[in-house]
Coordinates of C-alpha atoms in Angstrom, one line a residue:
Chain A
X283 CA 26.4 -10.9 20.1
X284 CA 23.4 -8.3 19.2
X285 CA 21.6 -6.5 21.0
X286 CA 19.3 -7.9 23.3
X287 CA 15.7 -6.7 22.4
X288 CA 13.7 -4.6 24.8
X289 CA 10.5 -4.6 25.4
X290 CA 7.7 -2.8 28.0
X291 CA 6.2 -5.5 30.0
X292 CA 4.4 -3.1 33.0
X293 CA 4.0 0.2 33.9
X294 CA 2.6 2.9 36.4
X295 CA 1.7 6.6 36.8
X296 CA 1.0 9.1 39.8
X297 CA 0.1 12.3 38.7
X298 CA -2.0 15.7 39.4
X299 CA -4.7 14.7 36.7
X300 CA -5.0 11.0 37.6
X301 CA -3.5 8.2 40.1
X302 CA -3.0 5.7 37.8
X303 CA -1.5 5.5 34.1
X304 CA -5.3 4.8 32.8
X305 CA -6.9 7.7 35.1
X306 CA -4.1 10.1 34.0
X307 CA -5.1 9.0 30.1
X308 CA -8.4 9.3 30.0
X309 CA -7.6 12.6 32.0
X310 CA -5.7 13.8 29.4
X311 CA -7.7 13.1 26.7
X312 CA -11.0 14.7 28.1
X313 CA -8.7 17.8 28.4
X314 CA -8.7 18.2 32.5
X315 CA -5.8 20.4 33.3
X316 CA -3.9 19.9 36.7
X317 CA -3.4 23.4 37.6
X318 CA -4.3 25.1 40.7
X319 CA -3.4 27.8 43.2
X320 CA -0.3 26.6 44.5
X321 CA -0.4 24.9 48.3
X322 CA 2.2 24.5 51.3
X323 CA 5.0 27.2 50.1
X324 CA 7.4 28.6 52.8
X325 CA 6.5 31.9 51.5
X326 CA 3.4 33.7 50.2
X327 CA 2.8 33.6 46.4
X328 CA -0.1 33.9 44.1
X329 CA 0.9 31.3 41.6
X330 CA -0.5 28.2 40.2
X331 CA 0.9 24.8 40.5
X332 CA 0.4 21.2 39.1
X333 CA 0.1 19.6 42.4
X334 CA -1.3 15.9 43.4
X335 CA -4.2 15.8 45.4
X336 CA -4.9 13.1 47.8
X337 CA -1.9 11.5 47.6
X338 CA -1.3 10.3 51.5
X339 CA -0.2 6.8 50.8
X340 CA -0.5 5.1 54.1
X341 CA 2.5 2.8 56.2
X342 CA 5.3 5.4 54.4
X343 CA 5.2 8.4 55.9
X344 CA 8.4 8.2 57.3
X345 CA 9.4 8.8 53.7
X346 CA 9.9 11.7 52.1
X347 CA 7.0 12.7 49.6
X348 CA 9.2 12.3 46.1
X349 CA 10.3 8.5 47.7
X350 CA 6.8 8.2 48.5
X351 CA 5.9 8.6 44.7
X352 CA 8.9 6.5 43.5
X353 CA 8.2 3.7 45.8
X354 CA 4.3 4.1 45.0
X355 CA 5.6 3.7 41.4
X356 CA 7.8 1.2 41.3
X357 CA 5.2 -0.8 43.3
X358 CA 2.6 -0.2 41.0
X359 CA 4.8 -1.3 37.9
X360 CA 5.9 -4.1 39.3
X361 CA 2.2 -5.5 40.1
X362 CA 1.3 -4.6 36.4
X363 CA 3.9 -6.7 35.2
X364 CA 3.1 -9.7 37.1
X365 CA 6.4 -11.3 38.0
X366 CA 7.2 -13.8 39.7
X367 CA 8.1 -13.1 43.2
X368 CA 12.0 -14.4 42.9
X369 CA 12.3 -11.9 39.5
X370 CA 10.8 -9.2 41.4
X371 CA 12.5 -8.9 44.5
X372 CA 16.1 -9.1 42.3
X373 CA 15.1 -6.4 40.2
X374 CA 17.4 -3.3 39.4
X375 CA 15.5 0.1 40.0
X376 CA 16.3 3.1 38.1
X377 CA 15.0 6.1 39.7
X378 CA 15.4 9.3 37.6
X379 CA 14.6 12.6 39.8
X380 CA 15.5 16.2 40.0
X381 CA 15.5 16.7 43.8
X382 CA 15.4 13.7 45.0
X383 CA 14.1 13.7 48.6
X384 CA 17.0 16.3 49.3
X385 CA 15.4 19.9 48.7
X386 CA 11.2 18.2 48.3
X387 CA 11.5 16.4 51.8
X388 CA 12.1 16.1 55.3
X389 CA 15.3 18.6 55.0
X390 CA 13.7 21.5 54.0
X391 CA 11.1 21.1 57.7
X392 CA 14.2 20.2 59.6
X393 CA 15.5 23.0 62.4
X394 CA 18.8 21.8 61.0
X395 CA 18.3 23.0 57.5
X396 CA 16.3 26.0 59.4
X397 CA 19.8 26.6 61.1
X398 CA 21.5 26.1 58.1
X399 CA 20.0 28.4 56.0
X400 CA 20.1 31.1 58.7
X401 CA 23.6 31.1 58.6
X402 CA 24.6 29.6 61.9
X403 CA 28.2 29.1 62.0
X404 CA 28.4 25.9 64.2
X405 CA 25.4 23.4 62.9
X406 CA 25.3 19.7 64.4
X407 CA 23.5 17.5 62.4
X408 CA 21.5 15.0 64.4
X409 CA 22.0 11.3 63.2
X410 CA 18.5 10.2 64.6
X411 CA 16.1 13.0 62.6
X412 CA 15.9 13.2 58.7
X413 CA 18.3 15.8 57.8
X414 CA 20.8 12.8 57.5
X415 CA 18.4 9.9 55.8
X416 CA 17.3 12.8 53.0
X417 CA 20.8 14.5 53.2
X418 CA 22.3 13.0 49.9
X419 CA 20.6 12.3 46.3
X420 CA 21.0 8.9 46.4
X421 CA 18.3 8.4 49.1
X422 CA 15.2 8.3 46.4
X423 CA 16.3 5.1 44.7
X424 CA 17.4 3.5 48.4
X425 CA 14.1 4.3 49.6
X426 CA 12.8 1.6 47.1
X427 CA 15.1 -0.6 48.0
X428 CA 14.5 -0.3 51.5
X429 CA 10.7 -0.3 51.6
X430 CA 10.0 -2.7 48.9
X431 CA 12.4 -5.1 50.3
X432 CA 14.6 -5.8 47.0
X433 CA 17.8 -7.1 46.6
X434 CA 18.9 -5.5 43.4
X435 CA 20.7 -2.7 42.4
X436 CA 19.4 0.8 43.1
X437 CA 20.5 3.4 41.3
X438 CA 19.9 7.5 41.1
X439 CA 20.1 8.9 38.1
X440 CA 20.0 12.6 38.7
X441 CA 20.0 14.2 35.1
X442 CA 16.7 16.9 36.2
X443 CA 14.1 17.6 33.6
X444 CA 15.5 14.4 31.3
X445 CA 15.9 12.4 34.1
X446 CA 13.1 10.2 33.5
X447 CA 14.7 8.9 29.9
X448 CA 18.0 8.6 30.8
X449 CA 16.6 5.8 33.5
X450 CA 14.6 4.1 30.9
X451 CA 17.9 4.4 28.3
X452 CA 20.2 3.1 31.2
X453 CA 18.1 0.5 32.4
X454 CA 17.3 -0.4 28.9
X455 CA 21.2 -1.1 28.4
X456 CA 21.6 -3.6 31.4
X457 CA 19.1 -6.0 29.3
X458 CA 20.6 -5.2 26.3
X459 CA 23.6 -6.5 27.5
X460 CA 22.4 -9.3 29.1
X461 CA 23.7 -7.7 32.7
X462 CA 19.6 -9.1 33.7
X463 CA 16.2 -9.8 32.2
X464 CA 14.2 -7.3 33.8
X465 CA 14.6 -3.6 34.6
X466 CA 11.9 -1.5 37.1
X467 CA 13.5 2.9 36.0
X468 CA 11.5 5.9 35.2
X469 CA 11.2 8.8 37.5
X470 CA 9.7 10.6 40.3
X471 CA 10.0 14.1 41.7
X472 CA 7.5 16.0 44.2
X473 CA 6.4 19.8 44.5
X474 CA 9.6 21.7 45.0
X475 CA 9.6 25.0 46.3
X476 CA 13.0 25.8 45.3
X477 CA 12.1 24.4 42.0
X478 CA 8.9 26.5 42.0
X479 CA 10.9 29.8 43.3
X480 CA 13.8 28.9 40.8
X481 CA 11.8 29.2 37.8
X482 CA 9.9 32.3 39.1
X483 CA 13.1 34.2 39.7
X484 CA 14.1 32.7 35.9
X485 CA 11.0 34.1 34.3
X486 CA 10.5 31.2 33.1
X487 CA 6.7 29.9 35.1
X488 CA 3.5 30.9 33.5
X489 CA 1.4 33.3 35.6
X490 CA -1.6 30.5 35.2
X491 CA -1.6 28.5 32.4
X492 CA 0.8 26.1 30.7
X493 CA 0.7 27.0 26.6
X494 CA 3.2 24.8 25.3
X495 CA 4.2 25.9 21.4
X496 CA 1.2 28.8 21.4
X497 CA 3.0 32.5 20.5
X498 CA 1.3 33.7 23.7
X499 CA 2.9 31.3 25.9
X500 CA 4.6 32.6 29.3
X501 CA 6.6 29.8 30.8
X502 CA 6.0 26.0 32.5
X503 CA 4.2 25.1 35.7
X504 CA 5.6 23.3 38.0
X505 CA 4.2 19.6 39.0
X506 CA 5.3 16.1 40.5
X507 CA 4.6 12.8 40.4
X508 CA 6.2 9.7 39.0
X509 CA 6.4 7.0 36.1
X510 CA 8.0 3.5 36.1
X511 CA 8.0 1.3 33.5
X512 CA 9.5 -2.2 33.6
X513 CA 11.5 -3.3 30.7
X514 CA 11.9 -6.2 29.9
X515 CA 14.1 -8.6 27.8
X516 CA 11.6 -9.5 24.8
X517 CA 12.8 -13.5 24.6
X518 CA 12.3 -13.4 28.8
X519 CA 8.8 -11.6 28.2
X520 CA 7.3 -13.8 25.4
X521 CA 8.7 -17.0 27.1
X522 CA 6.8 -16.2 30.3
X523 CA 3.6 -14.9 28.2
X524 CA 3.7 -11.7 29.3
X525 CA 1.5 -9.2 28.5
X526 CA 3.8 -6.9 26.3
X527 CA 3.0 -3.0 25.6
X528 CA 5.3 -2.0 23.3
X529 CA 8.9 -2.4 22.0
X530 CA 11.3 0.3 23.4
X531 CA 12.8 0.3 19.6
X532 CA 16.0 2.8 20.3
X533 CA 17.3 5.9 22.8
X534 CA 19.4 8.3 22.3
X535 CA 21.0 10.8 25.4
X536 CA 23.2 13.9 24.7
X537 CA 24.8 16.5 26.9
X538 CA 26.0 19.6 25.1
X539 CA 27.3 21.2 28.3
X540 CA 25.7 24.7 26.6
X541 CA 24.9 26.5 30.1
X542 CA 23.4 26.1 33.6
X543 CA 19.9 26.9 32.5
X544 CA 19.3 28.3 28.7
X545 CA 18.7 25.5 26.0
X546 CA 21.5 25.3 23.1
X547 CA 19.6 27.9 20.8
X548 CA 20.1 25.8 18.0
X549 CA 19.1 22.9 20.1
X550 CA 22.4 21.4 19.3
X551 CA 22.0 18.7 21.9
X552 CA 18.1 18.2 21.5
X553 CA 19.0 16.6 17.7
X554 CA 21.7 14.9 18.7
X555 CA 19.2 12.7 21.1
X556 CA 16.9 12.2 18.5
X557 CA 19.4 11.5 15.7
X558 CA 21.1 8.8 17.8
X559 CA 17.3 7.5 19.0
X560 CA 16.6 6.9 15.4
X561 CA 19.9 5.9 14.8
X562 CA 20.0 2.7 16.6
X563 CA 16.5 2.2 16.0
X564 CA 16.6 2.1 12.2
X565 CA 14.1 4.0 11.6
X566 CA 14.1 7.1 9.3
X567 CA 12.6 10.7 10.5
X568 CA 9.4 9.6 8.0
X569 CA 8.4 6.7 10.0
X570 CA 8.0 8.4 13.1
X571 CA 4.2 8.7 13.9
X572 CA 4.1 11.4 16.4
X573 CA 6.3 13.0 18.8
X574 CA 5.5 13.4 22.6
X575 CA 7.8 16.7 22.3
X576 CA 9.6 18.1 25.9
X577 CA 6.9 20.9 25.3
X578 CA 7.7 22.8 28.5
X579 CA 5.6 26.4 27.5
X580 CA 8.8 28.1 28.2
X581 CA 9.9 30.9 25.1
X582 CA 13.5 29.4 24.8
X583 CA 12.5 25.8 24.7
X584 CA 9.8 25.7 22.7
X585 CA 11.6 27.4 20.2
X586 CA 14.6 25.3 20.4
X587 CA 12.9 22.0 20.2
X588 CA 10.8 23.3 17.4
X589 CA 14.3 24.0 15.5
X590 CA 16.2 21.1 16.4
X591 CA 12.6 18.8 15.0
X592 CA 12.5 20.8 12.0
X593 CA 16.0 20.2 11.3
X594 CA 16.1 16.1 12.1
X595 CA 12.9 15.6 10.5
X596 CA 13.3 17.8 7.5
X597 CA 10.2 18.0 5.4
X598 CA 8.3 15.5 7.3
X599 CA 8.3 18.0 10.8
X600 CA 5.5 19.7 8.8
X601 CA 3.3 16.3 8.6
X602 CA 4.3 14.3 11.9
X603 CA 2.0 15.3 15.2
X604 CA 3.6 16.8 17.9
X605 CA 2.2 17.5 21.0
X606 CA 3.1 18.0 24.7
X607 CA 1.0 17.1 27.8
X608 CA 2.8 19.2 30.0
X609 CA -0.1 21.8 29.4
X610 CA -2.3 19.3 31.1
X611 CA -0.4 18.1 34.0
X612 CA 2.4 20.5 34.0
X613 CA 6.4 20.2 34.5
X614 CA 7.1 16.8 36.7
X615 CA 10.9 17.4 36.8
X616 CA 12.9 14.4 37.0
X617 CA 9.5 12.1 36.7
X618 CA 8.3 14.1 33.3
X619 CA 9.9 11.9 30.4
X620 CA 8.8 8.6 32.7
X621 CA 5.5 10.5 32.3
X622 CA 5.7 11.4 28.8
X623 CA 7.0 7.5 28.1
X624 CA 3.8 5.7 29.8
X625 CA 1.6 8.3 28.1
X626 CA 3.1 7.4 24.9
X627 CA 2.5 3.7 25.2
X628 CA -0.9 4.2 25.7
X629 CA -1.3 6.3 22.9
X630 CA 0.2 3.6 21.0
X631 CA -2.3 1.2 22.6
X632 CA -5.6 3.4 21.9
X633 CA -4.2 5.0 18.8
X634 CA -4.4 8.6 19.7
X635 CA -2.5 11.6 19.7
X636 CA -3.1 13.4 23.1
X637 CA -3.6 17.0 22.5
X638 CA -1.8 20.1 24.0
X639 CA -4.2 21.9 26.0
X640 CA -4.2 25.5 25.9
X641 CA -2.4 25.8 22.7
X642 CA -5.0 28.4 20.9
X643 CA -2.5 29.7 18.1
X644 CA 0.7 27.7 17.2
X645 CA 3.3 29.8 16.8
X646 CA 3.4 30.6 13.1
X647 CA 7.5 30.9 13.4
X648 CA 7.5 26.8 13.9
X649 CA 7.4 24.4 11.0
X650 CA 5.9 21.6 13.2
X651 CA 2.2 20.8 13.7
X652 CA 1.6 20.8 16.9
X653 CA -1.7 18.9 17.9
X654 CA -4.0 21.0 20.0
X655 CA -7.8 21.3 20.3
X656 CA -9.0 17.6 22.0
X657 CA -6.0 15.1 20.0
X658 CA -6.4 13.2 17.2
X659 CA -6.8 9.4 16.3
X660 CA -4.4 8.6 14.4
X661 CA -2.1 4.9 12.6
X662 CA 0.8 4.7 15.8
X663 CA 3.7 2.9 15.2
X664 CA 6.7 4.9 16.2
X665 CA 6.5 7.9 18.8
X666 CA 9.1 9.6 19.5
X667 CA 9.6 11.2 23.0
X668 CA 11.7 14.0 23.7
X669 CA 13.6 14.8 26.9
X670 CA 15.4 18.1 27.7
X671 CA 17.3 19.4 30.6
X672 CA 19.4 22.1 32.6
X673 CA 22.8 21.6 32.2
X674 CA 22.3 20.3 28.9
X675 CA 21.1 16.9 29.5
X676 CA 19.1 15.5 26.4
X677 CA 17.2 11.9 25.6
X678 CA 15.0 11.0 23.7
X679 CA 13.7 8.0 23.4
X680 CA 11.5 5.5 20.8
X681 CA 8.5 3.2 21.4
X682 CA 7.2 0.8 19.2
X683 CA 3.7 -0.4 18.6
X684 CA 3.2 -4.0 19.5
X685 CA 1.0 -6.1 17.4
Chain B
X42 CA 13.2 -40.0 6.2
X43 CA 10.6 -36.5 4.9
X44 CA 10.1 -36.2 8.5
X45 CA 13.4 -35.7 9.5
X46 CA 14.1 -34.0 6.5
X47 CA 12.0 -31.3 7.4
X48 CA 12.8 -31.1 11.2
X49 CA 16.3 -30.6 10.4
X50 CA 14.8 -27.2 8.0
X51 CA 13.0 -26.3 11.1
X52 CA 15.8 -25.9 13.0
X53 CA 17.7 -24.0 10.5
X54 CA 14.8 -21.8 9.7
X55 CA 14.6 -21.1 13.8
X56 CA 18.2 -20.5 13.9
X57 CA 18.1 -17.8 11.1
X58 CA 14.8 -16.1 12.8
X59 CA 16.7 -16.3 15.9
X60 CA 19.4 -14.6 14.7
X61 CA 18.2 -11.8 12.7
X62 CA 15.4 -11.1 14.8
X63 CA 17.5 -10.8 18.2
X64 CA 15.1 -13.8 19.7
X65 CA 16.1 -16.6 21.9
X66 CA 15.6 -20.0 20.1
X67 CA 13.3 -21.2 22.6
X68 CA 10.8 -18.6 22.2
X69 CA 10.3 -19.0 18.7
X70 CA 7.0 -20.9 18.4
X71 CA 6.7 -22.5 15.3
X72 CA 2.6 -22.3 15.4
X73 CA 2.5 -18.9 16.3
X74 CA 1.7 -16.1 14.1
X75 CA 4.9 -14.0 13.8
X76 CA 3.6 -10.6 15.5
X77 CA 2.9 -12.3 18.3
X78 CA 6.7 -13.0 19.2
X79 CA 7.3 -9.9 17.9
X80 CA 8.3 -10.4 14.5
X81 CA 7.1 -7.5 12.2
X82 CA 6.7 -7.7 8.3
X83 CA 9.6 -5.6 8.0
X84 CA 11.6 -8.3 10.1
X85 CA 9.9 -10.9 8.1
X86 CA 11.2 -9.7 5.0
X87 CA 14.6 -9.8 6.8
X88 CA 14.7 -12.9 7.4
X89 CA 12.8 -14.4 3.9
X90 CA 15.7 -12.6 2.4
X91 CA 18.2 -14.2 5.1
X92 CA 16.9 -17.6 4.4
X93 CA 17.4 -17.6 0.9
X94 CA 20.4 -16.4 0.8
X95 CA 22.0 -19.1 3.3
X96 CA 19.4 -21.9 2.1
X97 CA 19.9 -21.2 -1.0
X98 CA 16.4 -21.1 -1.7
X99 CA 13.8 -19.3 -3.4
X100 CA 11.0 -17.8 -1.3
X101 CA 8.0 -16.5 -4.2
X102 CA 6.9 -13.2 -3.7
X103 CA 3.0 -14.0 -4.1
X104 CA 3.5 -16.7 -1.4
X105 CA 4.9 -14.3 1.3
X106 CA 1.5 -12.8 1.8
X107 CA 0.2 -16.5 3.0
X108 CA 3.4 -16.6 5.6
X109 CA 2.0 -16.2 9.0
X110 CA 4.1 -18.4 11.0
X111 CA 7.6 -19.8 10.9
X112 CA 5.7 -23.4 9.7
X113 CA 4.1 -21.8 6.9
X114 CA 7.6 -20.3 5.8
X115 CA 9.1 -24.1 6.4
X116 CA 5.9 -25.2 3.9
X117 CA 6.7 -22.7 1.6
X118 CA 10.7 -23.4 1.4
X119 CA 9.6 -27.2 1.5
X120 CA 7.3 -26.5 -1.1
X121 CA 9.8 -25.0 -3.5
X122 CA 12.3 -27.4 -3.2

């Protein structure tokens, strides 16, 4: 039997630049950039940091702030897609995520992990406090499950920066095989300061501003916030007259295993991801209408996602947009390519390329053209959206205009 | 005796569009325009050249244009006959 066809029936956004997918788009496309002096460290620091404002979500704050944002999310996706209430409450979640609520949450206030960390030998974990409910990765995806009441299947996947498409590819494969009709996966991470420390000890975090593909960029900024889209199975979609976004036309995940933190130079892994997207989409490097690249500002990835395009896409990387919206809202982790997938629907709605702030002077070493300036309008049918992360972790996946 | 000539094309014009196009039967409408149950023009050529070749029919080029739903296609195939 083939494939079961997949296609976008709802979806939702929290970010620094807007709490909703529409807020964060018209955001975006106005050019508003999320950064600011970054808040709540357990250290001084004079950096900058994408962080949400106003995000206090009442009735959950015995929830960690990244479950907070997933179960926010998943909440809001669902509602967009208008369910009915038996489909809903049986639906799998996906939750993609860096930290999960482990490093982001509750553990990192406790006296335990204070104790911890100082190096006391004999440490009892209390059963009653938080230390134990945020102890384990898992506990983003069952704090869904848990608040929202469901009854399906709740699953982690903890893949960091590419997180957020290997949820979407994963879930996308339980409707393809005809494991369920609907899918709720994307991604959600919060502000991390180990994340935020981590990339500062890397060298690897702009000193203010995020300039994705620019020769003067310095590094990423760190962010958080979360994306869910629900997929859906198309027949189940256009039998219920659903309103349909888009077609999730193919995916594509890699893991070149290359090292803990540096990018395959070559971006070995990066074109594997987007040779197999394209792949199982049928669609040659020429159709693709723009590409919503991983973008992070950082030297090293920049350069290797500009290789790795320029060596799928041949001579069309010259001609294809690409453009990354981390400049605007920075570096979500684990919720980024959920991000990145929601943005790219929309641009497939309004027909527009979002632009990459900041980015003054393309680096003339890259044979891509990046989009900067304010975006572009532009004839969508295919985009493309990359995903890239420590360890090696690659997706990427593809999203068709529907008519 | 037309009639149920050309129900029983229906259904095997449904089942081919089914089948190429990765759709359940029952959400092929046969009044709808094809984009709507997401059927592309791509796809549409698919399955023209799909029904044709299991038909054993000829679908004419200048009429493909015209085909904006799976009863138009039926019309056309009917038409040729």
């Amino acid at each position: 039997m083939k494939r079961a066809r997949v296609v976008v029936t709802g979806f939702s956004a929290l970010t620094c630049i807007g709490l909703s997918a529409r807020k964060m788009w018209q955001a975006l496309i106005s050019g508003r950039c999320g950064a600011s002096p970054v808040e709540g460290l357990p250290f001084e620091s004079s950096g900058v940091a994408c962080q949400i404002k106003g995000f206090e979500p009442d009735g959950i704050e015995e929830f960690d702030r990244a479950s907070q944002l997933a179960i926010c999310g998943v909440r809001d996706a669902l509602e967009d897609a208008k369910l009915d209430r038996d489909t809903a409450l049986k639906v799998p979640v996906l939750v993609g995520t860096t930290m999960s609520g482990f490093f982001a949450g509750a553990l990192a206030r406790t006296s335990t992990t204070a104790a911890m960390l100082s190096g006391e030998s004999a440490v009892t974990m209390p059963t009653s406090d938080n230390s134990v409910r945020y102890g384990y990765c898992s506990s983003i995806s069952e704090a869904v499950i848990n608040h929202l009441g469901l009854s399906g299947v709740g699953i982690t996947v903890p893949t960091a920066c590419s997180a957020g498409n290997y949820a979407i590819a994963i879930g996308a494969q339980y409707i393809e095989r005809r494991s369920c009709e609907v899918v709720v996966c994307g991604g959600a991470d919060a502000f991390s300061p180990i994340a935020f420390a981590g990339f500062s000890r890397l060298k690897a975090m702009a000193a203010e501003i995020c300039r994705p593909f620019d020769q003067d960029r310095d590094g990423l900024l760190v962010s958080e916030g979360s994306a869910f889209l629900v997929l859906e199975n198309i027949s189940s979609a256009v039998k219920r007259g659903a309103h349909i976004y888009a077609e999730l036309a193919g995916y594509g995940m890699s893991c070149d295993g290359y090292h803990i933190t540096a990018p395959h130079p070559k971006g070995a892994g990066a074109q594997l991801a987007m040779e197999r997207t394209l792949k199982q989409a049928g669609v040659r490097p020429e159709e693709v209408d723009y590409i919503c690249a991983h973008g992070t500002g950082t030297f090293a990835n920049d350069r290797m996602e500009a290789e790795a395009i320029q060596t799928v896409f041949g001579g069309a990387a010259c001609t294809v947009p690409v453009s990354s919206i981390k400049s605007s809202l920075g570096h979500a982790m684990g919720a980024a390519s959920a991000i990145e997938a929601v943005v790219c629907i929309l641009a497939l709605q309004h027909q527009f390329v979002p632009p990459t702030l900041h980015c003054r002077y393309p680096d003339p070493e890259f044979a891509i053209r990046v989009v900067c300036g304010t975006g572009e309008p532009a004839e969508l049918t295919y985009v493309l959206s990359n995903a890239f992360a420590f360890g090696g972790n690659n997706a990427a996946i593809l999203l068709k205009r529907w008519s | 005796m037309e009639t149920l000539k050309s129900d029983a094309l229906r259904e095997q014009v449904i089942d081919i569009t089914a089948k190429i196009t990765s759709l359940s039967r029952e959400v092929i409408n046969v009044d709808v325009p094809l984009s709507k149950i997401g059927i592309d023009s791509l796809m549409a050529l698919s399955v023209v050249a799909a029904i044709e070749k299991q038909l054993k029919v000829n679908i004419p080029e200048k009429r493909l244009r015209g085909i904006k739903t799976i009863n138009d296609l039926v019309a056309v195939i009917t038409d040729g006959k």
